[in-house]
Coordinates of C-alpha atoms in Angstrom, one line a residue:
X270 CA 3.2 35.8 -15.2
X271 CA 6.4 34.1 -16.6
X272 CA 8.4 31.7 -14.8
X273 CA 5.3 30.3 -13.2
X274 CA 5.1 33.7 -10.6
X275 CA 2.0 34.2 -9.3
X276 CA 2.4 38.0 -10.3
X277 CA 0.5 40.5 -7.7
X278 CA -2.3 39.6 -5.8
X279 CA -6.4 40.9 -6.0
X280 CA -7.4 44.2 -5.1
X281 CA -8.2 44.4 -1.1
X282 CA -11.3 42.3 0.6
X283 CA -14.7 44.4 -0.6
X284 CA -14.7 47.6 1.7
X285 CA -10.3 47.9 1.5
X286 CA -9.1 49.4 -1.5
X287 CA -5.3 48.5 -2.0
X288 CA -4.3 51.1 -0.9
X289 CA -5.3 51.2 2.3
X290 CA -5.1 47.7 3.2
X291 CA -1.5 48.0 4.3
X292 CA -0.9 44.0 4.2
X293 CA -1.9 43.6 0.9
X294 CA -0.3 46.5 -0.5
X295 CA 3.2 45.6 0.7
X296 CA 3.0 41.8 -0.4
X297 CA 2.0 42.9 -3.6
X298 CA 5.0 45.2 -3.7
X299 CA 7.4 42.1 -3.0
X300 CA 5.7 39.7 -5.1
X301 CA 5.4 42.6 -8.1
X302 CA 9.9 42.9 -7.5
X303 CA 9.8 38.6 -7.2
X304 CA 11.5 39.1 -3.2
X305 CA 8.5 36.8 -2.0
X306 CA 8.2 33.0 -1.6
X307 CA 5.7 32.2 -4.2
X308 CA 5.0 28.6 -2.6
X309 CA 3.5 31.2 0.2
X310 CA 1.6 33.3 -2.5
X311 CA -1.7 31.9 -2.3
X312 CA -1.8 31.2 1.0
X313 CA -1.2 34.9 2.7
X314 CA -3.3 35.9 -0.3
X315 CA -5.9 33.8 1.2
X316 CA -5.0 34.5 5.1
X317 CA -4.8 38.3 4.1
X318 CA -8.1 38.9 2.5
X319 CA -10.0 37.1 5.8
X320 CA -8.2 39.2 8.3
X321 CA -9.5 42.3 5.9
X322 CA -13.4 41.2 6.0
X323 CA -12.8 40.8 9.9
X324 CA -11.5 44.5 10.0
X325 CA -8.2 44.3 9.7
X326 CA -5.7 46.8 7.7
X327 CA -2.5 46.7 9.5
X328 CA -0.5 43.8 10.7
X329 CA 1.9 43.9 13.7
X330 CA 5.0 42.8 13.9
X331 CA 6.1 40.6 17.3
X332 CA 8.6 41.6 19.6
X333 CA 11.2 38.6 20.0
X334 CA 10.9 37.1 23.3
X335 CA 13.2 38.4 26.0
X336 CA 15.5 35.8 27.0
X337 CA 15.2 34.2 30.4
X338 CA 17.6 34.2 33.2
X339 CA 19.0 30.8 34.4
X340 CA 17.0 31.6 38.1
X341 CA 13.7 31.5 35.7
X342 CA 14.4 27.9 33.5
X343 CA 15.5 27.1 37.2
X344 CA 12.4 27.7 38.8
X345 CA 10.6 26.2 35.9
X346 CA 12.3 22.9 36.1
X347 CA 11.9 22.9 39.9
X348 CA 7.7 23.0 39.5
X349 CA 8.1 20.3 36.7
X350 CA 9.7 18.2 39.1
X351 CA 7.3 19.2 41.9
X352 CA 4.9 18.1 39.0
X353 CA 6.8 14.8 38.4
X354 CA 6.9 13.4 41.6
X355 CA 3.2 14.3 42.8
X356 CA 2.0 12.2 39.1
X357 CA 0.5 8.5 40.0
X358 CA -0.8 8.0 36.5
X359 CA 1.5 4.9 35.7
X360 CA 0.4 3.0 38.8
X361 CA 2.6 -0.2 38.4
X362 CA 5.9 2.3 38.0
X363 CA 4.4 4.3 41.2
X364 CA 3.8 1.2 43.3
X365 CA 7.5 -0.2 42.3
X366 CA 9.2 3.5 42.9
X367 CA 11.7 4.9 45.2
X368 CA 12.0 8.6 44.1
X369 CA 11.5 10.3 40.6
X370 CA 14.1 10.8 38.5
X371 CA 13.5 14.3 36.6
X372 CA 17.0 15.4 35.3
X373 CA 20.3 17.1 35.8
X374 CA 22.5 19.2 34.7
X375 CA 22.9 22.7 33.4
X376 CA 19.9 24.7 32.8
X377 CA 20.8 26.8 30.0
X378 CA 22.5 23.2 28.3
X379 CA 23.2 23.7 24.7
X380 CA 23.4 19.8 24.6
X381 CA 21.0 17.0 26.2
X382 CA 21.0 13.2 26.3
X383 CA 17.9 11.4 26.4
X384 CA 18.1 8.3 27.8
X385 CA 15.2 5.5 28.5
X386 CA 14.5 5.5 32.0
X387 CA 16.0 5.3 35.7
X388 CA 17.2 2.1 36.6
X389 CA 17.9 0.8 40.2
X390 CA 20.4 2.8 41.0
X391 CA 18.7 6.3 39.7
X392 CA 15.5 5.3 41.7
X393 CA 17.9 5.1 44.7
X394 CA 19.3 8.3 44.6
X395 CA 17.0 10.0 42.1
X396 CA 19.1 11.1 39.9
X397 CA 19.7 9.9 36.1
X398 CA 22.2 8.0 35.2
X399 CA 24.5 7.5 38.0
X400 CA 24.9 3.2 38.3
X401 CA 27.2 1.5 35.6
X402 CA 25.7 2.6 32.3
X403 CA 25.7 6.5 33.6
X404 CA 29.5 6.2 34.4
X405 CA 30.1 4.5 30.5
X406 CA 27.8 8.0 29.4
X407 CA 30.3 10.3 32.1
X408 CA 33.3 8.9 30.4
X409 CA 31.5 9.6 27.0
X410 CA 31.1 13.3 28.1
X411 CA 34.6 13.9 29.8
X412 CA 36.8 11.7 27.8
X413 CA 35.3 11.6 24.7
X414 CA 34.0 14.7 23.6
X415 CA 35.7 16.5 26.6
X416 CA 32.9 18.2 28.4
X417 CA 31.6 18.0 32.3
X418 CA 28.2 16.5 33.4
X419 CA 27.3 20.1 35.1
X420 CA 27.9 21.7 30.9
X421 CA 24.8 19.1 29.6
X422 CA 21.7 18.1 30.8
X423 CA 20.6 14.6 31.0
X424 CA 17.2 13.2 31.3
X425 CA 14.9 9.9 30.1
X426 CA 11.6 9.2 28.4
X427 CA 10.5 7.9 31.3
X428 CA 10.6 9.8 35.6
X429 CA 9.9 6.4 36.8
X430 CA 11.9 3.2 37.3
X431 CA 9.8 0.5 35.1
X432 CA 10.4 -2.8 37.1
X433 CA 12.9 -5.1 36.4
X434 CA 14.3 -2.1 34.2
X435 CA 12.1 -2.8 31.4
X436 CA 11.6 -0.7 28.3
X437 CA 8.6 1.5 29.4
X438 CA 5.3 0.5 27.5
X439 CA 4.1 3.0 25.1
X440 CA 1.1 4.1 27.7
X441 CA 4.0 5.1 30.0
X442 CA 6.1 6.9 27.7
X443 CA 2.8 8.6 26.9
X444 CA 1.7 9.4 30.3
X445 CA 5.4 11.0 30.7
X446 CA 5.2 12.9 27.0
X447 CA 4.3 16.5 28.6
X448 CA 7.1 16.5 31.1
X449 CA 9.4 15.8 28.7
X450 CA 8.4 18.6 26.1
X451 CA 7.5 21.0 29.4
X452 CA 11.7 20.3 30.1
X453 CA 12.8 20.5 26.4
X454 CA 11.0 23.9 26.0
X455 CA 12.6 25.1 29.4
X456 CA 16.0 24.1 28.8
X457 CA 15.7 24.6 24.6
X458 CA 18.9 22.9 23.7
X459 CA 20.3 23.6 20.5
X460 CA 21.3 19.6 20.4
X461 CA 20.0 16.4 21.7
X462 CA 21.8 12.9 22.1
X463 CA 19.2 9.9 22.2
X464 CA 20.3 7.2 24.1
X465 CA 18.5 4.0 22.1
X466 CA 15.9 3.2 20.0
X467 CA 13.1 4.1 23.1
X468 CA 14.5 7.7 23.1
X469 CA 14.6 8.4 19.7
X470 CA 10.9 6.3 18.8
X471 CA 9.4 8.5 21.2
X472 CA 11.2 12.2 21.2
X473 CA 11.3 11.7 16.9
X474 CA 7.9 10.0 16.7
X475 CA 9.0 7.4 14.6
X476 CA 9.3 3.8 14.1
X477 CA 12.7 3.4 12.4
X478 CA 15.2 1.1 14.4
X479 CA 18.5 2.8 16.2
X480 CA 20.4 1.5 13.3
X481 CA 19.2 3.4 10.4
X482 CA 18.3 6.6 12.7
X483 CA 22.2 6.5 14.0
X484 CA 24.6 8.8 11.5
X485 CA 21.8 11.3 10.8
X486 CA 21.5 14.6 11.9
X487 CA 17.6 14.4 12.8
X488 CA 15.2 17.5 14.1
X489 CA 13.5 18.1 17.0
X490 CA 11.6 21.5 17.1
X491 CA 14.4 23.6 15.9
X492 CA 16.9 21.2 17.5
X493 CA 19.8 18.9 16.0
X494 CA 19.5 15.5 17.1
X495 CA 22.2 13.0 16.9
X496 CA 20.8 9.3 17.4
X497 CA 23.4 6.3 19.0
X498 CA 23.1 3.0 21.2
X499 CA 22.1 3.3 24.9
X500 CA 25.1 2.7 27.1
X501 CA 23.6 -0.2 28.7
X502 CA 24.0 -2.2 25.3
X503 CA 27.1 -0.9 24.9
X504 CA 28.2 -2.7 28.8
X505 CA 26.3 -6.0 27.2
X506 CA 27.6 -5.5 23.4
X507 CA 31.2 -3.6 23.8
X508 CA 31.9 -4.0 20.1
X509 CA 29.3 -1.5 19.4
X510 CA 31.3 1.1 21.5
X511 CA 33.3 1.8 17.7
X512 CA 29.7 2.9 16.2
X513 CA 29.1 5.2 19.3
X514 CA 32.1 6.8 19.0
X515 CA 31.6 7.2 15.7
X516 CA 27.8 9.1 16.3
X517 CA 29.7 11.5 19.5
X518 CA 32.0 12.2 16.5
X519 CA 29.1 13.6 14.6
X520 CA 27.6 15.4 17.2
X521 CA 30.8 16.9 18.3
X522 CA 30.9 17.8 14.4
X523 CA 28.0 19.8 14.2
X524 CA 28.2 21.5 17.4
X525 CA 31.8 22.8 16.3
X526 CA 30.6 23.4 12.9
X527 CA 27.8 26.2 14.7
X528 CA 30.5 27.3 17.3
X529 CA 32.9 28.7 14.0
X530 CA 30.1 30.1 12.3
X531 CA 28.9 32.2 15.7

């Protein structure tokens, strides 16, 4: 067919003439009247004519999934951190820890920062950023962009405090992987904030530096991520408190570029 269209696909599997294989029949339809993706052709041609030799002649459509209530990403978070704080596979964090750290914030967050891990203040109270570097991201969220705490969530790479707040070793970060996604897919923000270069390597899978990942509107399964500097090197590098603004400046961007086209 012209145009490089893959034009209408074979005759049902052996055993399903067209027009009873129902599948077929309508994707023949839409690729005869060019409404289909052709990059897709092939493949649904393929997946199609498999399902028919297994039996198949009608394909069901999904119901979308009902949206939970805040009680439900509630209690889900709860057991994660139930999970969290019962986990001994990092034993050097474990022997070194005061409490867990999971996260905080609003459940049903549109927005969350991703920070590196606790430090010695967090491990104290078990909460995330709270000491010096959480009150440079408070003033972030209230002055700058103009939000409360209680409207984000925020959370690290890491549940433990790595000693001498060092950047948690790869095997760590691994160990802590599935908590992280388990909270992502609870909370499912439409935006995340990574705090430094151990937040974004790990949540992006990447190994770019924070400076060519900052001023980039990156993707985490479905979700818009904004890269900057964690706000401890901000407190050791205040000059790079201009860039930061400049990457909240983004994010406040996009998230008020989706709020007028709601």
């Amino acid at each position: 067919m012209e145009d490089g269209h893959p034009g209408r696909f074979p005759r049902g599997p052996a055993g399903f003439p067209t027009s009873k294989y129902k599948p077929i029949r309508e994707i023949n339809i839409m690729c005869a009247a060019k409404k289909c993706d052709s990059s897709l052709c092939g493949y649904l041609s393929d997946y199609l004519e498999d399902a028919g030799r297994s039996g198949v002649t009608e394909l069901l459509r999904s119901k979308p999934a009902r949206k939970r209530s805040r009680a439900q990403i509630e209690k889900q978070l709860a057991n994660l951190a139930r999970q969290v704080a019962a986990c001994t596979k990092c034993q050097e964090l474990v022997a070194n820890r005061t409490n867990t750290v999971f996260g905080v914030g609003n459940p049903e967050a549109d927005l969350v920062f991703l920070g590196e891990g606790p430090g010695a203040e967090e491990d104290r109270q078990g909460i995330p950023f709270v000491g010096r570097s959480g009150q440079l991201l408070t003033d972030i969220i209230t002055k700058g962009m103009k939000l409360t705490r209680d409207e984000v969530y925020i959370c690290n790479i890491v549940r433990c405090r790595p000693p001498g707040n060092r950047t948690p070793l790869p095997e760590e970060a691994a160990n802590c992987w599935p908590f992280l996604q388990a909270t992502l897919e609870a909370i499912a923000p439409k935006y995340i904030c990574c705090l430094g270069s151990t937040a974004a390597t790990h949540l992006l899978k990447t190994g770019e530096a924070i400076g060519k990942l900052r001023g980039r509107v990156l993707d985490y399964n479905g979700a818009q991520v904004v890269c900057t500097y964690h706000p401890s090197y901000l407190l050791r590098n205040p000059p790079a408190k201009k860039q930061t603004w400049e990457d909240i400046q983004l994010l406040m961007k996009i998230m008020d570029t989706a709020k007028n086209h709601a």
